[in-house]
Amino acid sequence: MELDLNCDAGESFGVYRLGLDEEVMPLISSVNVACGFHAGDPRTMRRTVRLARRHGVAVGAHPSYPDLVGFGRRPLDATPEEVEDDVVFQVGALLGFCRAEGIRLNHVKPHGALYNAAADDAAVASAIARAVRAVDPDLFLVCLSGSAMVAAAETAGIQHVEEAFADRAYAPDGGLVSRRIPGAVIHDPGPVAERVAMMVTEKRIRAIDGTLIPLLAQTVCVHGDTPGSVEIVRAIRARLSQEGVAVRAFGPREAVP
Amino acid sequence: MELDLNCDAGESFGVYRLGLDEEVMPLISSVNVACGFHAGDPRTMRRTVRLARRHGVAVGAHPSYPDLVGFGRRPLDATPEEVEDDVVFQVGALLGFCRAEGIRLNHVKPHGALYNAAADDAAVASAIARAVRAVDPDLFLVCLSGSAMVAAAETAGIQHVEEAFADRAYAPDGGLVSRRIPGAVIHDPGPVAERVAMMVTEKRIRAIDGTLIPLLAQTVCVHGDTPGSVEIVRAIRARLSQEGVAVRAFGPREAVP
Amino acid sequence: MELDLNCDAGESFGVYRLGLDEEVMPLISSVNVACGFHAGDPRTMRRTVRLARRHGVAVGAHPSYPDLVGFGRRPLDATPEEVEDDVVFQVGALLGFCRAEGIRLNHVKPHGALYNAAADDAAVASAIARAVRAVDPDLFLVCLSGSAMVAAAETAGIQHVEEAFADRAYAPDGGLVSRRIPGAVIHDPGPVAERVAMMVTEKRIRAIDGTLIPLLAQTVCVHGDTPGSVEIVRAIRARLSQEGVAVRAFGPREAVP
Amino acid sequence: MELDLNCDAGESFGVYRLGLDEEVMPLISSVNVACGFHAGDPRTMRRTVRLARRHGVAVGAHPSYPDLVGFGRRPLDATPEEVEDDVVFQVGALLGFCRAEGIRLNHVKPHGALYNAAADDAAVASAIARAVRAVDPDLFLVCLSGSAMVAAAETAGIQHVEEAFADRAYAPDGGLVSRRIPGAVIHDPGPVAERVAMMVTEKRIRAIDGTLIPLLAQTVCVHGDTPGSVEIVRAIRARLSQEGVAVRAFGPREAVP
């Protein structure tokens, strides 16, 4: 059995440092690299792609609404055409750095408010899927499991993987529990690792009300922004190793640098 | 005989419109498309690449220092590493739109203060040449004729073309006369067309002091920012037609969309 | 009788020119100056404040969501605290130029999507009113007539004026007819001037369904972005002159530079 | 005897945190607040001004060239008019927050590459001095001791203070030793405190070649970006206390919030 662990990185900007990219990179199989709209600048993108190459981590673009001061977390009422072109721009820019470092660009995962909009709004999801296909029809789109993004990828005729979140509680209907609800985020490494193991071995998860629900995920999102989150990734890897699950990027073998 | 006519375009931004792109595009063979650092935004880049495709014009990137408010005209003391990564970013972003529109990216021509720095400073020129090679070793670098950019392209092992300016006076040493000197810019279509014809048929030009000097140029820069400049391009084309010179992009035939 | 005519200006940016500020400035009594978030840069702000001073036009700030590429027209889900601080920043920046030119800053009018949000959402309107009061409790807030902004200004204890739109159709309930509805914008100078005259002399207007509705407005918004819109302002002024209505800024006499 | 200790702060941006503002604020008497061009955003400016108010620290603006990605450290060939208007904008924006927090804006100190340019180039220094006077003729300009800024302030007719650097080596001619020279920056708290004590009590300092040179400084620049730099500030304060020197902002008593 195999599972991809993906993590956002390259979210520094200029002199500002954010994220423990050096620490988390050896532990993951895919990285989502910020492209300058919510974080990241050309120097940071170069450094992050180079770091991924050294660790054999598959590289994806992490496009956002244009909102550096808001870190791409604020919903913006952009048209589908604006979203499409913003994504082409950002994916292209990262493609430049992948070429410069001699590796393949493997996937695209929208960031923050754009990810949330794409999960709910078919027009936004379709705009993103069209942009991804336009830049490279072999790119994978990373989709919230069961969301509008999956249908958009299928309609556009591009490959996709469904994503689950290691540290987030799920509602009985399979949706993510809002971060505003107590218990929505799980901070303890043991239980998080246990949940990831169940996702991959049983294809289901225990929802916040205790019921067991099905959950299909080819990739699981982890975090590298704090020492605690890196600790969680280590616990997940140890547990997956016990279960005989290999941590490996989706996509073609040659995607791994 | 053949000559490339190149022109900057895609220099609008958001609601702001700059340049008569629709008027000049049918008259040129290569276009330098702004990539967001001095002008241009994703919507404008898409629109400009699409327009070039419709007119069979070869597309190049027009990277700049990051200075939107100064239109990339102000020298900035960036390190060669910063320049290299800024150029990779911008060329990659435009590559995304070329792929989206199904055409080949053909060349890179630095903009404004970055062009001037590259013409004089070998470290800046080399940084640009490395960036171009890194994104795509088949790209051409457009270089000020006889400048440091030519040597940088040769050292980097990438193709280049040498550029002359249709409406600019030349010093006896082959350099451009500073815009601050009276007579540095020629505004009359007839004389400009005459000069371009001499460049291509005689490989030389009359300098500001009246002497004839050699000038090798595979591409001539024209402008599309005012009705008068478009008129000049029409005059150049008419004159080149009389001389039996075809206006055609450099590079492989398949570069022409 | 008196009426204020207000107009947006200073919406150029760097080399980009937008709006016929020179043409419209002699015709209006108040100007709303862009502060860099949707348009405007320090040079443009200086030039615009200076132009207003020369024509004796009262100056106001025209703050926006931070969205240069979208010209501040796209709703952004900013928190009230973010809106408040964004408005303090922009009003303060314009205050700097008013001091530099030796004139009084007279009012604040939110721009585009921020204006629309403030008209509907009490939290946004209150955030703006608090920001205005914080920078200078003598500033006027320009409010959409009858909207949430009026209540917010009253709660904050700052002065306000209610605004009507010269060229927009009104619904029977007093709201603006959406621009998507045919007939929402009136382009003919004669009818527009007639409507403004009725607003000021009868304190009412004919709604899109033909009914006469009350409309209280101390200021009427006009446009200076096209030759046609400047023509409309001339027609309004001519008609107001016939009616014996003076065009004059609200606020203290010393607000007029 | 009295001495002002000034420190840069408010250099966070959006989610990015930079500088130990909370730790250093109780130790200083003046703070230079970033205004959005090299660092800082409206939320950060508000937070920083509020923090200064709570600690009775005098507030100044810290304007920069527009270069967020380069943190204002890269020389930019801006015209004096551009510098003047950029400074008016930034000082005005911070003035907005000072008014919002009910305190006086006390001084202006240029940042990074703009400070260095102003120290050497009379045209840049004069542009800054004119901008400061234009916004508020009672503001102090913080000048590198003995530099072109001093003359510019005097010509403009504004107040100024001369600044020394606690942790920098001085050349025998009174200039700062370039950071590229070994020994240019002193990291040990004891020697730094000793140097500051000598500056204030003897009005001179030991240059890098061992000679004693005169140095007049009404304010000394300290840093709050690392735990080590905060430790140095503590050592300076302890030593000044031993010498009976009070740490106090320059300017009127009412400048201290």
PDB file of C-alpha atoms in Angstrom, chain B residues 4 8 17 23 29 61 64 68 70 135 157 173 181 184 205 211 214 252:
ATOM      1  CA  ASP B   4      12.309  40.924 -37.858  1.00  0.00           C
ATOM      2  CA  ASP B   8       6.618  45.813 -26.879  1.00  0.00           C
ATOM      3  CA  ARG B  17      -4.998  50.594 -21.179  1.00  0.00           C
ATOM      4  CA  GLU B  23      -3.216  48.316 -34.442  1.00  0.00           C
ATOM      5  CA  SER B  29       6.752  39.823 -36.669  1.00  0.00           C
ATOM      6  CA  ALA B  61       8.818  37.520 -22.740  1.00  0.00           C
ATOM      7  CA  SER B  64      11.614  43.708 -15.852  1.00  0.00           C
ATOM      8  CA  LEU B  68       5.034  48.618 -11.401  1.00  0.00           C
ATOM      9  CA  GLY B  70       7.931  53.156 -12.090  1.00  0.00           C
ATOM     10  CA  VAL B 135      13.648  27.798 -18.609  1.00  0.00           C
ATOM     11  CA  GLY B 157      25.316  28.801 -25.031  1.00  0.00           C
ATOM     12  CA  ASP B 173      31.073  54.389 -31.787  1.00  0.00           C
ATOM     13  CA  ILE B 181      20.602  64.894 -26.447  1.00  0.00           C
ATOM     14  CA  ALA B 184      18.350  61.407 -30.211  1.00  0.00           C
ATOM     15  CA  ILE B 205      23.767  53.399 -40.581  1.00  0.00           C
ATOM     16  CA  THR B 211      29.672  59.270 -40.549  1.00  0.00           C
ATOM     17  CA  PRO B 214      28.563  49.361 -39.525  1.00  0.00           C
ATOM     18  CA  PRO B 252      12.247  28.322 -36.401  1.00  0.00           C
TER      19      PRO B 252
END
